[in-house]
XYZ file of C-alpha atoms in Angstrom:
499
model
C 141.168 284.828 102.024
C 138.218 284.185 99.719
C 139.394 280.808 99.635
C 138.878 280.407 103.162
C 135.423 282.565 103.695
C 133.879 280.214 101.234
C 135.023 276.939 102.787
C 134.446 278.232 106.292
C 130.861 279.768 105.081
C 130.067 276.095 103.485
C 130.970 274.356 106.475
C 129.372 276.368 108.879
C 126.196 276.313 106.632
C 126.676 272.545 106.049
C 126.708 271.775 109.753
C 123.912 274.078 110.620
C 121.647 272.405 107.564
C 122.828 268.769 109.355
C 121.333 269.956 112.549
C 118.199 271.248 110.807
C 118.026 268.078 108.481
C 118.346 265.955 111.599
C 115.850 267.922 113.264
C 113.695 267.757 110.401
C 114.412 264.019 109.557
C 113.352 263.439 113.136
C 110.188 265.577 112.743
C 109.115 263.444 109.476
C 109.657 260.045 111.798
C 107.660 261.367 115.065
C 104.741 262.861 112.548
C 104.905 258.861 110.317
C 104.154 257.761 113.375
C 101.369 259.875 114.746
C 99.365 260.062 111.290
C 101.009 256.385 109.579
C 101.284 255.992 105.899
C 98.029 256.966 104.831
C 98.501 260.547 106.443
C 102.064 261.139 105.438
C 100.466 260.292 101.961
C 98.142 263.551 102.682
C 100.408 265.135 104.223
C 102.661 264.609 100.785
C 99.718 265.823 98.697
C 99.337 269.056 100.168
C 103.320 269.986 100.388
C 103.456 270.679 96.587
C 100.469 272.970 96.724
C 102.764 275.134 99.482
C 105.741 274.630 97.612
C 104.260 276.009 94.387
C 102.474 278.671 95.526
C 105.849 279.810 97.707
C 107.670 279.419 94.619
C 105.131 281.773 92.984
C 106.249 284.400 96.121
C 109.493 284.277 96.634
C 111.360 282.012 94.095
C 114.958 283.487 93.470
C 114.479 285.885 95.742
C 117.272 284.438 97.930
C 119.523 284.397 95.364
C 118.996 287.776 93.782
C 119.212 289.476 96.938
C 122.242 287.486 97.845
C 124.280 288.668 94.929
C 123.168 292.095 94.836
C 123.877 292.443 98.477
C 127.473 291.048 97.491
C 128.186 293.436 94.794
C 126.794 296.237 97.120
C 128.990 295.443 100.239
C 132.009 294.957 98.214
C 131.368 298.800 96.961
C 130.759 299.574 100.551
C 127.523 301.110 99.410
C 125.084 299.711 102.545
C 122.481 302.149 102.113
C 121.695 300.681 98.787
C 121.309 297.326 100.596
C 119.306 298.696 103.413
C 117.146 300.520 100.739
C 117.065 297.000 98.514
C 115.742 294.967 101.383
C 112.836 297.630 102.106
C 111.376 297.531 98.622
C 111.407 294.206 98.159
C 109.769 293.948 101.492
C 107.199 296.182 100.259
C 106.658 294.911 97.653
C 106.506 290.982 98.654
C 103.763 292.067 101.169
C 101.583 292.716 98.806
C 102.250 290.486 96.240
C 102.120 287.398 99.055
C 98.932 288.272 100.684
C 97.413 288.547 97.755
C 98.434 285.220 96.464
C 97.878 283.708 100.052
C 94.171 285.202 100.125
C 93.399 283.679 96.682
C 94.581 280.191 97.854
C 92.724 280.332 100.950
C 89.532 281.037 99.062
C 90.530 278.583 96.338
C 91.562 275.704 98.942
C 87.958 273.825 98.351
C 88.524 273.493 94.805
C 92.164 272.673 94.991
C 90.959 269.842 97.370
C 88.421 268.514 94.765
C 89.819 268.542 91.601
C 93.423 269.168 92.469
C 94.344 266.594 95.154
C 90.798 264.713 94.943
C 90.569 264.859 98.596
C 88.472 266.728 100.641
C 90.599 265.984 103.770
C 93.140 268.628 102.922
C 90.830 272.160 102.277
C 92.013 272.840 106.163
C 95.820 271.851 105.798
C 95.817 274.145 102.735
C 94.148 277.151 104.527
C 96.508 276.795 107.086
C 99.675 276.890 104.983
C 98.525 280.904 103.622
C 99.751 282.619 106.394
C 103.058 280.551 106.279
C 103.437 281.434 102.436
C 103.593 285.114 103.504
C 105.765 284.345 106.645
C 108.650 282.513 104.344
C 108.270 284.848 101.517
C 109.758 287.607 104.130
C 111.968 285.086 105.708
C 113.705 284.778 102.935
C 114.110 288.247 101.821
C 116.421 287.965 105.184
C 117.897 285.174 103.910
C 119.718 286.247 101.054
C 120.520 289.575 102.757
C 122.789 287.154 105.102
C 123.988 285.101 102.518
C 125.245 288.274 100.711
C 127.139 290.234 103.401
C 128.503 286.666 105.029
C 126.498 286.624 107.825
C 124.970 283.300 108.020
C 125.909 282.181 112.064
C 122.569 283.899 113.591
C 120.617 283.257 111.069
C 121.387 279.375 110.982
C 120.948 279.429 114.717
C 117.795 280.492 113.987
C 116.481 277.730 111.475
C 117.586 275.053 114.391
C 115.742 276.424 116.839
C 112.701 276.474 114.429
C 113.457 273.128 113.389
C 113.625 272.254 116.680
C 110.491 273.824 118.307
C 108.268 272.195 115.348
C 108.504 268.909 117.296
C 107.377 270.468 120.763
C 104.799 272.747 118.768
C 103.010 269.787 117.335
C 102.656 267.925 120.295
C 101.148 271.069 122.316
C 98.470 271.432 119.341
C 97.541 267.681 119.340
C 97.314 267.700 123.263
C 95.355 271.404 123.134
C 92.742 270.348 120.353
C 92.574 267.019 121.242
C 92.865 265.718 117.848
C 92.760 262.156 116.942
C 91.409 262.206 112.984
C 94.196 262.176 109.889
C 92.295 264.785 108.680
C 92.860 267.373 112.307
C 96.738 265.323 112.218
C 97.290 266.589 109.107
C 96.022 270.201 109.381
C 97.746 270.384 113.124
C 100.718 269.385 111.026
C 100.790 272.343 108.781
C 99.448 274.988 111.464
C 103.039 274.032 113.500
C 104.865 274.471 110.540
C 102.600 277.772 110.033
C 103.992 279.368 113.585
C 107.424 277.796 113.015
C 107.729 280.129 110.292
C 106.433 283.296 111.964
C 108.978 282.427 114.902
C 111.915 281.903 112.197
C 110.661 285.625 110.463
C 110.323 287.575 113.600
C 113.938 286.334 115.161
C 115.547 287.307 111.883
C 113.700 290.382 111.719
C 115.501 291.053 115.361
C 118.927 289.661 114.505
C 118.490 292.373 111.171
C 117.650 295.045 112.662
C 120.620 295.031 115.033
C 122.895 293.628 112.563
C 121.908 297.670 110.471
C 122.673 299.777 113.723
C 126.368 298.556 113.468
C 126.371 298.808 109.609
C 127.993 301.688 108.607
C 126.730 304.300 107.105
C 127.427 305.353 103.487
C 128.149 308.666 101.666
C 127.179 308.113 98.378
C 123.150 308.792 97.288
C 121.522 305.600 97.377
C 119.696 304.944 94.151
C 115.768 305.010 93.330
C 113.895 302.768 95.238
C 112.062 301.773 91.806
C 115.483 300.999 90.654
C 116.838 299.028 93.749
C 113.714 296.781 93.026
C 114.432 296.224 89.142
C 117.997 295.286 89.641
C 116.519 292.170 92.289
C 113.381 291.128 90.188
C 115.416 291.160 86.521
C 117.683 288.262 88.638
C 114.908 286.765 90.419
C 111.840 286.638 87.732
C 113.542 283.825 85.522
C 114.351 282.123 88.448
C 110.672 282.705 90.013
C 109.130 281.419 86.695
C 111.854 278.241 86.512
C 110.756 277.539 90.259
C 107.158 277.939 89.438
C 106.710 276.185 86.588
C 108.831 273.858 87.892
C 106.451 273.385 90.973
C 103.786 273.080 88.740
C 105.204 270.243 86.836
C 106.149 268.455 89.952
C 102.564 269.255 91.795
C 101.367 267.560 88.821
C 103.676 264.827 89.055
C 102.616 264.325 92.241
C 98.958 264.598 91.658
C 99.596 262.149 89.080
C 100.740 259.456 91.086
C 97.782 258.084 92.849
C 95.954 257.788 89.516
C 98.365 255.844 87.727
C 98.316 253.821 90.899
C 94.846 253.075 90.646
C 94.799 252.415 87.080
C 97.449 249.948 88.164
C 94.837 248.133 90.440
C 95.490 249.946 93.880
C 92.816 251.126 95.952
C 93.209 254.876 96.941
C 94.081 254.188 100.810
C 96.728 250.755 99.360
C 98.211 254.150 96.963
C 98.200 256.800 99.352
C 100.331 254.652 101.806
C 102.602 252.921 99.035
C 103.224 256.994 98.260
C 103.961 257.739 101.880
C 106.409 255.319 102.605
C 108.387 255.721 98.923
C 108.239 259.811 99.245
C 107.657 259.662 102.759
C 109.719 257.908 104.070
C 112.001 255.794 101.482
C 113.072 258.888 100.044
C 113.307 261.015 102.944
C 115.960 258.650 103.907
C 118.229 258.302 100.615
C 118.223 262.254 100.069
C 119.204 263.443 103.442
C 122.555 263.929 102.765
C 121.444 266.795 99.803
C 121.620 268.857 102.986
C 125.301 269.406 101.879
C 124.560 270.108 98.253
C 122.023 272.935 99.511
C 124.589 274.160 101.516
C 127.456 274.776 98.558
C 124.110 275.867 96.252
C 123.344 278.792 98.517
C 126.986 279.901 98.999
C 127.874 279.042 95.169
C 125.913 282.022 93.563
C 127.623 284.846 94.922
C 131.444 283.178 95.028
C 130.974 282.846 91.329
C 129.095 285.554 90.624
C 132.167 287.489 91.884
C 134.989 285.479 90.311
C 133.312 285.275 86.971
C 132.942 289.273 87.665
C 137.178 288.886 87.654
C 137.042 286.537 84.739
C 139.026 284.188 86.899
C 137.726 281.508 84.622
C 140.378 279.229 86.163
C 139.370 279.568 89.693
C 136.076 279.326 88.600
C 136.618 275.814 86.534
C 138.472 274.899 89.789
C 135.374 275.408 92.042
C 132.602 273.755 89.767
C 134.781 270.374 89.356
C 135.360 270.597 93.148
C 131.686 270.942 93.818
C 130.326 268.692 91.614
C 133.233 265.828 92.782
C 131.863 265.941 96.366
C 128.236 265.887 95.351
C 129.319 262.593 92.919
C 130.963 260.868 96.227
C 128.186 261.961 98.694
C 125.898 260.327 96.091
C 128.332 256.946 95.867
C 128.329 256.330 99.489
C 124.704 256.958 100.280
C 123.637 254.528 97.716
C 126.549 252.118 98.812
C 124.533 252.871 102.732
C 121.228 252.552 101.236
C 122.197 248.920 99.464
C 123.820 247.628 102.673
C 121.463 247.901 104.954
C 118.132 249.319 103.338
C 115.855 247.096 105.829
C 117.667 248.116 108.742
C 117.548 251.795 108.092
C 113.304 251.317 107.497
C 113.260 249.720 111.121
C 115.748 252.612 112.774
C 113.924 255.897 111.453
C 110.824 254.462 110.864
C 109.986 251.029 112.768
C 108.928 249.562 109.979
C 110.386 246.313 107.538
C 108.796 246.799 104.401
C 110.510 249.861 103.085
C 114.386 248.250 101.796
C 113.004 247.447 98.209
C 111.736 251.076 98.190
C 114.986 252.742 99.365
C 117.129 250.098 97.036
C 115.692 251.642 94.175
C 115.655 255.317 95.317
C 119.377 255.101 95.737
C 120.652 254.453 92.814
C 120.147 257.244 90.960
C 121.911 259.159 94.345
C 125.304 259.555 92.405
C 123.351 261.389 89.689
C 120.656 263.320 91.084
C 123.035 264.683 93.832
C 125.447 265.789 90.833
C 122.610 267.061 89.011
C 121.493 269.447 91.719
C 124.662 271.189 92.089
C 123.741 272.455 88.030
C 121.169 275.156 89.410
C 123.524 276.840 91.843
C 126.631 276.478 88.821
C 124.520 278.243 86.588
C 123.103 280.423 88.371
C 126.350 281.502 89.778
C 127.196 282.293 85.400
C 124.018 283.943 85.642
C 122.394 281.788 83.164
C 119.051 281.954 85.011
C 117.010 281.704 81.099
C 119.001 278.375 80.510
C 117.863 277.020 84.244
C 114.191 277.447 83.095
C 114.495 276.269 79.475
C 116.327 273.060 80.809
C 114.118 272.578 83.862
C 111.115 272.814 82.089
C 112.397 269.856 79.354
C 113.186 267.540 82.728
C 109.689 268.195 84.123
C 108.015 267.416 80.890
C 110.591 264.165 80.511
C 109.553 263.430 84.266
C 105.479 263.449 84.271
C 105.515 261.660 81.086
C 107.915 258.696 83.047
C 106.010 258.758 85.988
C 102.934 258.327 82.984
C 104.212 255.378 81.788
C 106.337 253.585 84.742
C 103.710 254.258 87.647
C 100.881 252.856 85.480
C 102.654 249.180 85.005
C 100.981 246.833 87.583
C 104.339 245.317 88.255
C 106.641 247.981 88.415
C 103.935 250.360 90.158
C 105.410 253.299 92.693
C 109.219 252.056 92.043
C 108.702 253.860 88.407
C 109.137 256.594 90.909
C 112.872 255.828 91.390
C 113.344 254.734 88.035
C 111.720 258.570 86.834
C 114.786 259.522 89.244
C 117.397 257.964 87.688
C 116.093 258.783 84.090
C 115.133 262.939 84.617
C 118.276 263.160 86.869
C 120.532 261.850 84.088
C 119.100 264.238 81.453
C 119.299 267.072 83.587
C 122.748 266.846 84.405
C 123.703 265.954 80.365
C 122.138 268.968 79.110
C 123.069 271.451 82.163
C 126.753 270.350 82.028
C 126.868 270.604 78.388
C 125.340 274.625 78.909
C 128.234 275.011 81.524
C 130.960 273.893 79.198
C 129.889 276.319 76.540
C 131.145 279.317 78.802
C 133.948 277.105 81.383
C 136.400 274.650 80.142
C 136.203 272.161 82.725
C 137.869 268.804 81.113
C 136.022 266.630 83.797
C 138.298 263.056 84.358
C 136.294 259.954 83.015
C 138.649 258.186 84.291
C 137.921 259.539 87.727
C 134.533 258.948 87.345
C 134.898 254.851 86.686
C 137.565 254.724 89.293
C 135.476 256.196 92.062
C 132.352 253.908 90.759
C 134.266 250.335 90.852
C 136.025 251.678 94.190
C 132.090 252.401 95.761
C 131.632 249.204 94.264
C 134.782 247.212 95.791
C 134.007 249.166 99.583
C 129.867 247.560 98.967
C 131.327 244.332 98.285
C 134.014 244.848 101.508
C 131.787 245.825 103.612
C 129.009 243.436 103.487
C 131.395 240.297 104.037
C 132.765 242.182 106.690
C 129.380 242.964 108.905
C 127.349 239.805 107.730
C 125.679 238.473 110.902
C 127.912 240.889 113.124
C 125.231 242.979 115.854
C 122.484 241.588 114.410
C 120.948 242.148 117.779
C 122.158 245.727 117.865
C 120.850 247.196 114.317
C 120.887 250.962 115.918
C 124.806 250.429 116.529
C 125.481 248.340 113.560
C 123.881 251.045 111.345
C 125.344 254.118 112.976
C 128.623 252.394 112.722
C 128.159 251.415 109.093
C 126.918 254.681 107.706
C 129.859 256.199 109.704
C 132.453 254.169 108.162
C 131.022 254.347 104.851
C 130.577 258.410 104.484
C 134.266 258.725 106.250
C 135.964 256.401 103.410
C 134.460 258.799 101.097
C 135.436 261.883 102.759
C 139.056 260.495 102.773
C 138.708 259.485 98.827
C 137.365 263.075 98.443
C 141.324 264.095 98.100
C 142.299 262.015 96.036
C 141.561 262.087 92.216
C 143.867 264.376 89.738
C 142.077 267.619 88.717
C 142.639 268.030 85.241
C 142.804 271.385 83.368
């Protein structure tokens, strides 16, 4: 029975984070094409800012509530849950308006010496009130994730997803906006009110989700202590995500310079970084919509076996995770290398962005393997070794983007060759921390006979659709990226697990 919940939780999750990837993929090409390069390149700038500062909020939140919700429902203790979610509400409130009023006053000197762009003090402003929005949203979040309730609540993200598109258009047509500068901060003010929509519906679907909860006998515990037993899980987590933030906002931040010490003007940089982050990349990692999936439903499921010391079932899961993370990886860089062109002029009209998603896509095998570690370890509740190990691939990552970025010839590609590098030492190092605590014997062989079959199926492939609907590239690549991902789905059960 646990067997099943998890696969049908991970595949109703998975097909409800398609929807809202494909929602959001189409989002990313309507916006490329109202602001162009140069304002997805803004645009880019200011996400990290939002991401860091959210990170700063709410990082491991989700998580922490997720498993202590688990634990709690399993005991049948719901008052301790309802209690849980009210503290933490409490005390996010505060903690996330004050960290949203300090940005807002902050956002002109972010602007200047941060991001070196004036442009973005409004897009900044705008994305305070959204901090606080998610930071509750998410509280809601892992509440769902830990009693198994996740239909609703995934409903939900669609329709946000959804309503972005519609939202943006109203606000360009309202304000009449035609600058990058208004683009970009009309941008951020729909994502703003898509994320008060998303926090009141699951504030709704909550509170009549606790009428039909039962109720319990047993004394719930101090509210002081309800609120330890969250933040002890989520601090190390919150600090990882943080710190992490802050190594990639610098990263980030870090990229135009070494671009213009490489000879690029800043408008040439900004748009060479919106169409290989933009748009290039946007691309190549849309199938990590899956591995987010499995992350968010891996915590608790091995939370609780580990809890069992089912060490066996638990070996079982992590090989089977990180096997269909390995073969989503294979066939979107086999995709990415067949037709990389085509899939620039499908999503994004444009014919100069194959070279870029070539050389994002090879490190897909890796990086997709490599982001299945966080949700693996945190699942062994090894949430110290997450931030000592993310912190060393942050450091190894600015000091790439350093050197690669800054070589006139190689210029924004050192972007995907920092990729392939900082994913590769993340998953050596994380791996290794797994296998001090879970024998998992992982096949080699496995590994080079899944590589030399993505290989063969490239090589297949291409002699096969070589000057076949040339004149139909939508079809052709639809077709293509069908055929490819269902070869891998079918190789997905083959392979001998060893023990």
């Amino acid at each position: 029975m646990k067997e099943d919940s998890f696969l049908k939780n991970s595949v109703l999750l998975t097909a409800s984070n398609i929807t809202t990837g494909i929602l959001g993929f189409i989002f990313s090409i309507y916006l490329s094409k109202l602001i162009g390069p140069v304002g997805i390149g803004l645009y880019g700038l200011v996400m990290p800012i939002y991401n860091l500062f959210i990170c700063l909020m709410t990082a491991g939140i989700i998580a922490a509530i997720s498993k202590v919700s688990a634990i709690y429902k399993v005991k049948r203790q719901y008052n301790n849950i309802s209690k849980t979610i009210k503290s933490v509400a409490s005390f996010n409130v505060i903690w996330s308006i004050a960290i949203g009023i300090m940005v807002f006053f902050l956002a002109p000197y972010i602007s200047k010496y941060g991001i070196h762009d004036m442009r973005t003090v409004n897009a900044i402003r705008i994305t305070c009130p959204a901090m606080v929005f998610i930071a509750l949203s998410n509280i809601l979040k892992g509440y769902f994730f830990g009693v198994s309730k996740i239909v609703v609540p995934s409903f939900i993200d669609i329709l946000e997803k959804a309503m972005r598109i519609i939202t943006i258009t109203l606000l360009i047509i309202f304000f009449k906006a035609n600058s990058i500068t208004a683009l970009v901060t009309l941008a951020y003010l729909s994502l703003a009110i898509g994320e008060l929509q998303s926090l009141i519906l699951l504030f709704i679907y909550y509170k009549n989700l606790s009428k039909k909860t039962p109720s319990s006998a047993d004394k719930p515990e101090r509210a002081s202590q309800l609120l330890f037993n969250v933040l002890i899980i989520a601090l190390p987590l919150c600090i990882n995500g943080f710190l992490g933030n802050l190594f990639g906002t610098a990263s980030t931040l870090l990229v135009p310079r070494r671009l213009a010490s490489a000879g690029f003007d800043a408008s040439t940089a900004l748009g060479m970084i919106g169409k290989f982050t933009g748009m290039a990349l946007t691309i190549v990692t849309f199938p990590m919509i899956v591995i987010m999936s499995i992350n968010s439903l891996i915590v608790p499921d091995l939370s609780e076996t580990i809890s069992r010391r089912d060490y066996y079932n638990a070996s079982l899961r992590i090989k089977k995770v990180m096997k269909i993370a390995f073969l989503l990886g294979l066939a979107t860089t086999v995709v990415c290398n067949l037709i990389p062109t085509s899939l620039g002029q499908m999503f994004y009209s444009r014919d100069d962005l194959g070279a870029y998603i070539k050389i994002a896509s090879l490190s897909a095998p890796i990086f997709f393997t490599s982001s299945t570690m966080f949700g693996i370890l945190n699942g062994l509740n090894k949430q110290s070794i997450i931030l000592r190990n993310s912190l060393i691939v942050s450091a190894i990552e600015i000091v790439c983007l350093y050197i690669f970025i800054g070589i006139p010839g190689v210029n924004i590609m050192g972007y995907g060759i920092t990729l392939f590098i900082s994913s590769s030492i993340s998953l050596f190092i994380n791996l290794r921390e797994v296998q001090k605590h879970i024998y998992l014997n992982l096949s080699k062989s496995n590994i080079i006979i899944f590589t030399l079959l993505s290989i063969l199926i490239f090589m297949i492939l291409r002699g096969l659709t070589t000057n076949i609907l040339n004149n139909f590239i939508t079809i052709r690549n639809i077709a293509l990226i069908l055929i490819t991902f269902s070869i891998f789905i079918i190789l997905s059960f083959f392979g001998i697990e060893e023990d």
